[in-house]
Rosetta silent file (secondary structure, phi, psi, omega in degrees, C-alpha in Angstrom):
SEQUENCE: XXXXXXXXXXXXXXXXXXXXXXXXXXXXXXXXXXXXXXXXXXXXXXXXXXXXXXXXXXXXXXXXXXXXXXXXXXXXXXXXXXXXXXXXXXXXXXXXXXXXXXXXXXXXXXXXXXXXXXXXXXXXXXXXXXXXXXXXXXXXXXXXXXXXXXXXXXXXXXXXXXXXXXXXXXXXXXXXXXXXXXXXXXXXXXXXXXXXXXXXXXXXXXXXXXXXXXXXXXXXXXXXXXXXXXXXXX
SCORE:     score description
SCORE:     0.000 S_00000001
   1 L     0.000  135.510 -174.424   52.406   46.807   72.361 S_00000001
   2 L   -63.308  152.714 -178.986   49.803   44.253   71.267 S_00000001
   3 L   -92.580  127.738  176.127   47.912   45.359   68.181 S_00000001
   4 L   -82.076  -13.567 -157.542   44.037   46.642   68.943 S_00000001
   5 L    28.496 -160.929 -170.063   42.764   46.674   65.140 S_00000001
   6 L   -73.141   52.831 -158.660   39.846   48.630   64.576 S_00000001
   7 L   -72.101  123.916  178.125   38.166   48.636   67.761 S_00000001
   8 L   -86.105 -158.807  163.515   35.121   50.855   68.819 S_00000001
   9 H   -64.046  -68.832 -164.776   33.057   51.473   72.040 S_00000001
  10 H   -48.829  -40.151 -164.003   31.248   48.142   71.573 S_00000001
  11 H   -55.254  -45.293 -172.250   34.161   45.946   69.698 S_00000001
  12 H   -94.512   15.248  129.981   35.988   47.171   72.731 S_00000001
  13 H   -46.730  -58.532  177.375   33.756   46.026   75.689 S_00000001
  14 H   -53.764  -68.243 -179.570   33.273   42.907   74.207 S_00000001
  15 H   -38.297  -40.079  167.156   36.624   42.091   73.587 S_00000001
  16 H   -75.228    4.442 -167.893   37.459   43.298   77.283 S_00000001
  17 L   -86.157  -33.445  178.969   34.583   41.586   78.188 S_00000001
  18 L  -123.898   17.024 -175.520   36.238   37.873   77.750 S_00000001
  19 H   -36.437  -53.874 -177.780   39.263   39.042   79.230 S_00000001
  20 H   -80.811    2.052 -178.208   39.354   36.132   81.466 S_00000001
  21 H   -78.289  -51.491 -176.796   38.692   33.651   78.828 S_00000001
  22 H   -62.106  -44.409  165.618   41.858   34.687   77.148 S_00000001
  23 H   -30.115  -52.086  153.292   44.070   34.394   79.780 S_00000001
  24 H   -52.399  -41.720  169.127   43.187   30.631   79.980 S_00000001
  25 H   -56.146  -64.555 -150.225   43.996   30.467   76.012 S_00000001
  26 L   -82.523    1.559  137.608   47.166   32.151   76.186 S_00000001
  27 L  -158.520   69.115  164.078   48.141   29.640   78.823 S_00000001
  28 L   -57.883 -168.041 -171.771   47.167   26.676   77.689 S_00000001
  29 L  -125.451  -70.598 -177.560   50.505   24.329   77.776 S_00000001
  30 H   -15.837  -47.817  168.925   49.522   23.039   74.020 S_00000001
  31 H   -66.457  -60.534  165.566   50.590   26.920   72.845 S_00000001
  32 H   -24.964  -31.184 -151.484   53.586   26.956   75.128 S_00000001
  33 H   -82.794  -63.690 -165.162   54.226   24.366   73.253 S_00000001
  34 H   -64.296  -36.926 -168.423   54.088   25.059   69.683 S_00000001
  35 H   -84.704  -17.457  151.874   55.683   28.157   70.351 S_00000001
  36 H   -41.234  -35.906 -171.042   58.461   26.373   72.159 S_00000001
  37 L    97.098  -34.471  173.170   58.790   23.993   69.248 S_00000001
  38 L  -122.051   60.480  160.211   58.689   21.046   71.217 S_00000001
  39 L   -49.496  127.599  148.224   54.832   19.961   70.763 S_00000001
  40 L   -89.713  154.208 -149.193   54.548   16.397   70.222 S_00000001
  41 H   -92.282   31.212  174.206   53.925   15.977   67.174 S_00000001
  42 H   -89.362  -27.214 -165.968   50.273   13.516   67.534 S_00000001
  43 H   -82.636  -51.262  166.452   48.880   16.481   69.667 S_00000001
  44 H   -47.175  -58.856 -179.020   49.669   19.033   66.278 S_00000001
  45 H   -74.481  -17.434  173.635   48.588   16.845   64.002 S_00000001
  46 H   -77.822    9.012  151.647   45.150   15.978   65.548 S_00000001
  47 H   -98.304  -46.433  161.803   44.539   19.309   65.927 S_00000001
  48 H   -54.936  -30.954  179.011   44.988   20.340   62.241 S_00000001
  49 H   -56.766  -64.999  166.028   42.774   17.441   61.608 S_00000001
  50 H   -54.529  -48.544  159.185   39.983   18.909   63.559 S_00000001
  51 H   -19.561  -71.235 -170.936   40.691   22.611   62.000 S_00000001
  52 H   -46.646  -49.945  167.965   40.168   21.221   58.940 S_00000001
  53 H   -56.910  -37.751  144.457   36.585   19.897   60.105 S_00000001
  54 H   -56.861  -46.486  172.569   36.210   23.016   61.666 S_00000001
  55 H   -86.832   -0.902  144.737   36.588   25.375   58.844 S_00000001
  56 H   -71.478  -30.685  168.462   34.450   23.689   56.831 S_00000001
  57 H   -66.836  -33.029 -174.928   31.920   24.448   59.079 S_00000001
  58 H   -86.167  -16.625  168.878   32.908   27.705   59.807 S_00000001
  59 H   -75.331  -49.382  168.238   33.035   28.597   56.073 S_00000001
  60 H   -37.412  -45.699 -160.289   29.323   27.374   55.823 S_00000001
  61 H   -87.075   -0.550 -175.326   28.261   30.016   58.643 S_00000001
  62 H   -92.580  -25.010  167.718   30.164   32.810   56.932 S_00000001
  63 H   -57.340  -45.028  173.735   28.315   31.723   53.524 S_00000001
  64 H   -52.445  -40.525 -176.241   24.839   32.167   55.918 S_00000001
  65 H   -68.924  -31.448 -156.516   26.304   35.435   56.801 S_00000001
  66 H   -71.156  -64.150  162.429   27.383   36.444   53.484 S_00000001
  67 H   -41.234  -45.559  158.313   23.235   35.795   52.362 S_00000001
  68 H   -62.972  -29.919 -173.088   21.990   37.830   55.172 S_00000001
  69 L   -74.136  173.992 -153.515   23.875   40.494   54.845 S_00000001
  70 L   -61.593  -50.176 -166.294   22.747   43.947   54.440 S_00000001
  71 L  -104.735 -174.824 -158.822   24.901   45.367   51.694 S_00000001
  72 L  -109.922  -50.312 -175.155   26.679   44.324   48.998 S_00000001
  73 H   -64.135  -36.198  163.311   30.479   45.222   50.556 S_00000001
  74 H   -83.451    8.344 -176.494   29.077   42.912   53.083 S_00000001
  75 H   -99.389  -20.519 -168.611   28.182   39.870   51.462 S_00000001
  76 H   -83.378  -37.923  170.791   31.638   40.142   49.653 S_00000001
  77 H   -45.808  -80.113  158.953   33.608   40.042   52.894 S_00000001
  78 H   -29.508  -76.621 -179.786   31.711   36.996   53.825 S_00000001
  79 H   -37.815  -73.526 -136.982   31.959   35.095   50.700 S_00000001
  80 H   -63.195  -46.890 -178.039   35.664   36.128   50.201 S_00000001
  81 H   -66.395  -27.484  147.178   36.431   34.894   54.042 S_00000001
  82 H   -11.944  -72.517 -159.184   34.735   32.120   53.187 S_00000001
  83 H   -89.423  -56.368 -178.686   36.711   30.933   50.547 S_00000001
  84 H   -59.745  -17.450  176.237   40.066   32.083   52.156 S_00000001
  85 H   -91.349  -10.015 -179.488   39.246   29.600   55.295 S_00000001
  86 H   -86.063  -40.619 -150.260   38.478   26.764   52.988 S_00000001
  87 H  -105.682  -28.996  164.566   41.434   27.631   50.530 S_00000001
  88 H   -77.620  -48.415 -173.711   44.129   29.124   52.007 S_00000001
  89 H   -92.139    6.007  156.143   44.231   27.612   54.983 S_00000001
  90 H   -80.913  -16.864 -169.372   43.464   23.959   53.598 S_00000001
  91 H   -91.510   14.683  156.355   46.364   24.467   51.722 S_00000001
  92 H   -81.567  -38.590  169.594   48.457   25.040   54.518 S_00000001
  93 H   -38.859  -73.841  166.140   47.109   22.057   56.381 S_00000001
  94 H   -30.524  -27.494  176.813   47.867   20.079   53.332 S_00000001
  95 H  -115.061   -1.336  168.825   52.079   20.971   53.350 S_00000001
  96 H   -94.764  -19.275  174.341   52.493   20.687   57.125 S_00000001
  97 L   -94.494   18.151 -178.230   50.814   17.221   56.961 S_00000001
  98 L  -112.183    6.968  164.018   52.751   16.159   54.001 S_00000001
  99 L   -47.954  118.954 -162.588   56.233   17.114   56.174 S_00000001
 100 H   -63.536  -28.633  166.945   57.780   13.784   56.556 S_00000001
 101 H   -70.728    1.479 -171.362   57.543   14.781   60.122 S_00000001
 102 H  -128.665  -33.601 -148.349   53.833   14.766   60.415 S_00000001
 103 H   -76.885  -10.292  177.688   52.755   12.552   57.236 S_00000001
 104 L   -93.514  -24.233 -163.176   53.008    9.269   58.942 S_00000001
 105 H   -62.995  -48.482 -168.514   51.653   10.524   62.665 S_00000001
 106 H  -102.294    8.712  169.675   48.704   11.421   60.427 S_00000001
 107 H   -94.628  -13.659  135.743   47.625    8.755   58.426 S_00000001
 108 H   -19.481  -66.886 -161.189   47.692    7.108   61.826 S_00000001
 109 H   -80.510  -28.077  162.151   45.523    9.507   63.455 S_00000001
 110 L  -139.034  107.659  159.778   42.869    9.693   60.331 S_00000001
 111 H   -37.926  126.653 -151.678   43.400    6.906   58.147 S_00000001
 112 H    23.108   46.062  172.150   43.247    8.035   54.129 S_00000001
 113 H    84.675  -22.007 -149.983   43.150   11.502   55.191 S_00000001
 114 L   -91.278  115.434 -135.083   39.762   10.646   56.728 S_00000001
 115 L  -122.562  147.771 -176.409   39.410   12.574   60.425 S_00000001
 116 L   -91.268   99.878  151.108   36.057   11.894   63.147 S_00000001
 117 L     4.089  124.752 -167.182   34.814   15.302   64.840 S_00000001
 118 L   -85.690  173.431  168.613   36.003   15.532   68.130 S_00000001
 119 H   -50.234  -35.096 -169.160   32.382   16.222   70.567 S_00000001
 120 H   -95.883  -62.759  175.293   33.714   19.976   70.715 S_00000001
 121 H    -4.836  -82.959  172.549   34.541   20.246   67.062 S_00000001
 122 H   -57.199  -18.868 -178.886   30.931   19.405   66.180 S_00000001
 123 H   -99.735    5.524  144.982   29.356   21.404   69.108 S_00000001
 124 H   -56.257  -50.561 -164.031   31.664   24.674   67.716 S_00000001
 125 H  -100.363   11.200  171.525   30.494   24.251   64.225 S_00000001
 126 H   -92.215  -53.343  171.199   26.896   23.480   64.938 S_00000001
 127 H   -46.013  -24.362  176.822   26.790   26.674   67.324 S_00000001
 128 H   -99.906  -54.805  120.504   28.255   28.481   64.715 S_00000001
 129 H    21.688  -74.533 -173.347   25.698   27.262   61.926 S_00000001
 130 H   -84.366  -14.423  169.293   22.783   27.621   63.766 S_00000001
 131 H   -72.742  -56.376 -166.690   23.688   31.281   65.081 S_00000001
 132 H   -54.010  -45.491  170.758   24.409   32.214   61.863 S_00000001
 133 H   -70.799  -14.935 -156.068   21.034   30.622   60.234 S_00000001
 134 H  -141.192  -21.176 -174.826   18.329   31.072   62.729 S_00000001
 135 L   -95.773  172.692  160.586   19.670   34.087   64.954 S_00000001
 136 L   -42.816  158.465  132.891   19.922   37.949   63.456 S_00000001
 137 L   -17.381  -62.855 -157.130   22.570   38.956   61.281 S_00000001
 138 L   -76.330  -27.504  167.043   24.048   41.022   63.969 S_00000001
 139 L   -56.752  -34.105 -164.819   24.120   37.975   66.230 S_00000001
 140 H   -84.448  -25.981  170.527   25.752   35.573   63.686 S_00000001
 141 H   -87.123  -13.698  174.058   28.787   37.971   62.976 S_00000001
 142 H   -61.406  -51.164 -177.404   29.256   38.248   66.639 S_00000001
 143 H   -62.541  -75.012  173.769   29.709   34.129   66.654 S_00000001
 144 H   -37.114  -38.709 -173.114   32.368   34.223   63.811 S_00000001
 145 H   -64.922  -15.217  167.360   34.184   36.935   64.782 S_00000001
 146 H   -69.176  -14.952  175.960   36.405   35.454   67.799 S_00000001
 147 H   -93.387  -40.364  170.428   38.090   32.956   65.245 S_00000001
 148 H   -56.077  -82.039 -128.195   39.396   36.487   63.541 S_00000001
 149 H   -89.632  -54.965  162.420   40.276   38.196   66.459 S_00000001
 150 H   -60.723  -39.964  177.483   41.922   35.392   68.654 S_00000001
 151 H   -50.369  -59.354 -170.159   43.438   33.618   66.120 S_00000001
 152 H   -79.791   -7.631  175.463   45.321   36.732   65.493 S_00000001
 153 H   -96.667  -49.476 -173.819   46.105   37.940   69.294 S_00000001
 154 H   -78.230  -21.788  169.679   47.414   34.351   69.540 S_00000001
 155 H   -61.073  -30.259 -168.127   49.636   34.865   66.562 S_00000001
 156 H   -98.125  -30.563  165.384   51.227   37.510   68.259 S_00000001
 157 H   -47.918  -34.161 -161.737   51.558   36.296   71.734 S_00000001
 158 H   -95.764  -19.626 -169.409   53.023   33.115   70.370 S_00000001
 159 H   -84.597  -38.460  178.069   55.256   34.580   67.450 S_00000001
 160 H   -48.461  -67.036 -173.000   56.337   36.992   70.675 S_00000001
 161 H   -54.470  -39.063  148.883   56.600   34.240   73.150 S_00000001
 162 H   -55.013  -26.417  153.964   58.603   32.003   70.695 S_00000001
 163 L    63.439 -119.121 -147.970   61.565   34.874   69.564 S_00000001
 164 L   -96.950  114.785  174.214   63.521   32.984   66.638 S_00000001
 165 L   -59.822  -25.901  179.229   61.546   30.565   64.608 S_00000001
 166 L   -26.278  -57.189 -157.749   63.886   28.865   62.685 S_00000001
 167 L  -107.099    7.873 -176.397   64.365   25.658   63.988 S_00000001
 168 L   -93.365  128.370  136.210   60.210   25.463   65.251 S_00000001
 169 L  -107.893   61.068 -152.774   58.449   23.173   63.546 S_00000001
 170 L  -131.420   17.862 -159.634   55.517   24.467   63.762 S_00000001
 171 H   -73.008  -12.522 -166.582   56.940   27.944   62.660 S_00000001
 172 H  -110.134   21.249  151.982   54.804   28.587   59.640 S_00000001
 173 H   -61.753  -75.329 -163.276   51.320   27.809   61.696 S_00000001
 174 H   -17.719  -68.354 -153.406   52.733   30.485   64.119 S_00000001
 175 H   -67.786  -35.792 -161.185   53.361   33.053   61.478 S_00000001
 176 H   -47.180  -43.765 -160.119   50.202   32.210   59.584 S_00000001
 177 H   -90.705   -6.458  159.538   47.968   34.190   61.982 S_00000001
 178 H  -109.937   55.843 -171.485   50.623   37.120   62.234 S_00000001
 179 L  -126.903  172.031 -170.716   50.837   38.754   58.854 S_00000001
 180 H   -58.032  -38.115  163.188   49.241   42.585   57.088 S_00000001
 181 H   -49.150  -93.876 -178.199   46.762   39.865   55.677 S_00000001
 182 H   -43.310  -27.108  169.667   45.106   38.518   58.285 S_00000001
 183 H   -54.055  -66.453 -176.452   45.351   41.686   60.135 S_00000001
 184 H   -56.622  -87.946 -162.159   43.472   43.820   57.532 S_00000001
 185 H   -67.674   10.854  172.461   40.789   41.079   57.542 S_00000001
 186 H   -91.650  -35.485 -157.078   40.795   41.228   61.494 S_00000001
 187 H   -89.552  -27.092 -160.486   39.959   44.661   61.107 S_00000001
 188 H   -75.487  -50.847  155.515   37.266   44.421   58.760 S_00000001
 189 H    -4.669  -72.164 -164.142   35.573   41.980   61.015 S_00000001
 190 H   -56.388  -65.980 -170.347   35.822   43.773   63.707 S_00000001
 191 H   -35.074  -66.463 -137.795   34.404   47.529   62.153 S_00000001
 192 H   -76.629   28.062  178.650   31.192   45.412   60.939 S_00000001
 193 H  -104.326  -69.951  178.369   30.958   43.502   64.663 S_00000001
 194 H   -13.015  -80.967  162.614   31.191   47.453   65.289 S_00000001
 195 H   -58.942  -28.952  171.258   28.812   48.884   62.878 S_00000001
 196 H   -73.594  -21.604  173.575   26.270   46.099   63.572 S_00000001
 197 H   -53.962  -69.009  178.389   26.598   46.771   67.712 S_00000001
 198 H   -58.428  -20.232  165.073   25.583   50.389   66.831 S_00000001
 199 H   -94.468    4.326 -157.769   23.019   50.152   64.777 S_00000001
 200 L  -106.059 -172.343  176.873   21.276   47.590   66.573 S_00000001
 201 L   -93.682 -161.938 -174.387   19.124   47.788   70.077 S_00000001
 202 H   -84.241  -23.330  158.415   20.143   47.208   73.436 S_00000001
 203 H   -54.399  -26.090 -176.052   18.717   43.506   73.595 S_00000001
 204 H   -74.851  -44.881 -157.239   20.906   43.002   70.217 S_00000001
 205 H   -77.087  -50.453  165.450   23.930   44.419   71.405 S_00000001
 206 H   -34.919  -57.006  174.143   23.221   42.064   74.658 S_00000001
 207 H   -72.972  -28.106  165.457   22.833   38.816   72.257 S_00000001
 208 H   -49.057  -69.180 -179.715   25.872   40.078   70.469 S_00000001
 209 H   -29.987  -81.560 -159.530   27.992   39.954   73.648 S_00000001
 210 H   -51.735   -6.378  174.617   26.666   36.837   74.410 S_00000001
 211 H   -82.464  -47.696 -150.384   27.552   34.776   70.702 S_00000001
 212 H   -70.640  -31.321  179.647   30.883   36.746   70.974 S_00000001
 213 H   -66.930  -39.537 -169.155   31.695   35.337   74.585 S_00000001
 214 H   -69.889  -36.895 -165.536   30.009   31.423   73.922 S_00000001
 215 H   -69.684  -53.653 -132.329   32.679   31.300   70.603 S_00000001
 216 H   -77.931  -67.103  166.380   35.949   32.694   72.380 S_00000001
 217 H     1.705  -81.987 -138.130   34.551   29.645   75.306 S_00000001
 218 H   -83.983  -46.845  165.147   34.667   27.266   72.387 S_00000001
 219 H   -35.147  -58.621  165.246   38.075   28.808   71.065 S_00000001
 220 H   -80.800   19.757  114.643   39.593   27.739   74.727 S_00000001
 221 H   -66.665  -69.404 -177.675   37.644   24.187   74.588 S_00000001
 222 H   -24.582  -47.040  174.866   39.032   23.849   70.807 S_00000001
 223 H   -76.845  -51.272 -162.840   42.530   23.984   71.652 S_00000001
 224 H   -80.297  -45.628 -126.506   42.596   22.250   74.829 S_00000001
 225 H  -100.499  -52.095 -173.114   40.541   19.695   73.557 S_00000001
 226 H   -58.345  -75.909  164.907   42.448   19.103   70.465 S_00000001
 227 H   -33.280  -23.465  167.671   45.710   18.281   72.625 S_00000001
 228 L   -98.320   44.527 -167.113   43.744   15.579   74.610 S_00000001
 229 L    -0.317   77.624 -163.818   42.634   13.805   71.736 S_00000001
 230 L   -84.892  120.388 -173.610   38.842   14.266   73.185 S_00000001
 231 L  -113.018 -158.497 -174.557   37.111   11.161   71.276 S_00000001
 232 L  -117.977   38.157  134.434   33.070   10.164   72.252 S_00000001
 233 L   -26.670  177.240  138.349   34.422    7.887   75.069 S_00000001
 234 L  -136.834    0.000    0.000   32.475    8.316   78.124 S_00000001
């Protein structure tokens, strides 16, 4: 059975709420892939390339959040997730692209390390920015929270859907997003997408939905996008 984390009335409406979003994530052919093992490997790395562009951005809106918030416990959640999306997970970035299997595909793909935003990249982490800065609080944790929560429902579909990892090499993405860590900071997410639903009105809870629904949308553009190498052709 799939893991629910700490899920409430609201947490769980929303989440059932994008039901049909997820479906399209969990079958993209780019996941099939990686959990399969046989990705190519230009389509992986220009997608960690774009992470990487992406979680800088996404650590900036959790710093906005971290400054808004109400409490104290809640600015430290922010900050701390912060710092774990810049630092833990550059330094994962950093040893799968220095894999003799990846390290030439990606000085190809960004020359001296140096990678372009794809058009969804930048329209993810400006939407997530500008929610965080200019909407409520309660809105701006709504937009972040779908990067928790998928990320880690795709760890497990894919760690499922893949069965023995050995030989993938792409096994220690997979794994990244299914461990007691990330879980426990999926839950905490969630309770304060929870506590902020409940304390807020019914227009809030209504703008909530709608941040939590535009991100998992960009979550299924992110991915897909990233496997087509989407440049600013027209």
């Amino acid at each position: 059975m799939m893991r629910t984390y700490e899920q409430g009335e609201h947490s769980s409406a929303v989440w059932a709420g994008v039901s049909g979003t997820l479906e399209k994530i969990e079958a993209l052919d780019f996941l099939d892939r990686l959990a399969a093992g046989d990705l190519d490997a230009q389509s992986f790395v220009n997608y960690i390339h774009q992470d990487g562009l992406y979680l800088n951005g996404y650590a900036k809106a959790m710093s906005l959040l971290a400054a808004k918030a109400p409490t104290a416990e809640e600015a430290r959640f922010w900050n701390r997730s912060a710092a774990d999306a810049v630092e833990a997970e550059t330094v994962m970035h950093a040893d799968l692209l220095s894999d003799d299997r990846f390290a030439k595909v990606s000085e190809e793909i960004a020359p001296g390390g140096v990678a372009e935003p794809s058009p969804t990249t930048l329209g993810y982490v400006s939407y997530l920015v500008a929610t965080a800065a200019t909407e409520p609080y309660e809105a701006g944790v709504a937009a972040v929270l779908p990067c928790f929560w998928v990320y880690a429902h795709m760890g497990k579909v894919l760690v499922e859907r893949a069965g023995d990892l050995t030989a993938n090499p792409y096994a220690a993405w997979v794994q990244a997003y299914d461990s007691p860590d990330f879980d426990s900071a999926v839950d905490d997410a969630v309770t304060l997408y929870e506590r902020c639903a409940a304390g807020t009105t019914e227009d809030g809870r209504g703008r909530m939905a709608d941040a939590f629904a535009q991100a998992t949308v960009y979550e299924l553009h992110f991915w897909a996008t990233s496997a087509a190498f989407q440049d600013w052709s027209v």
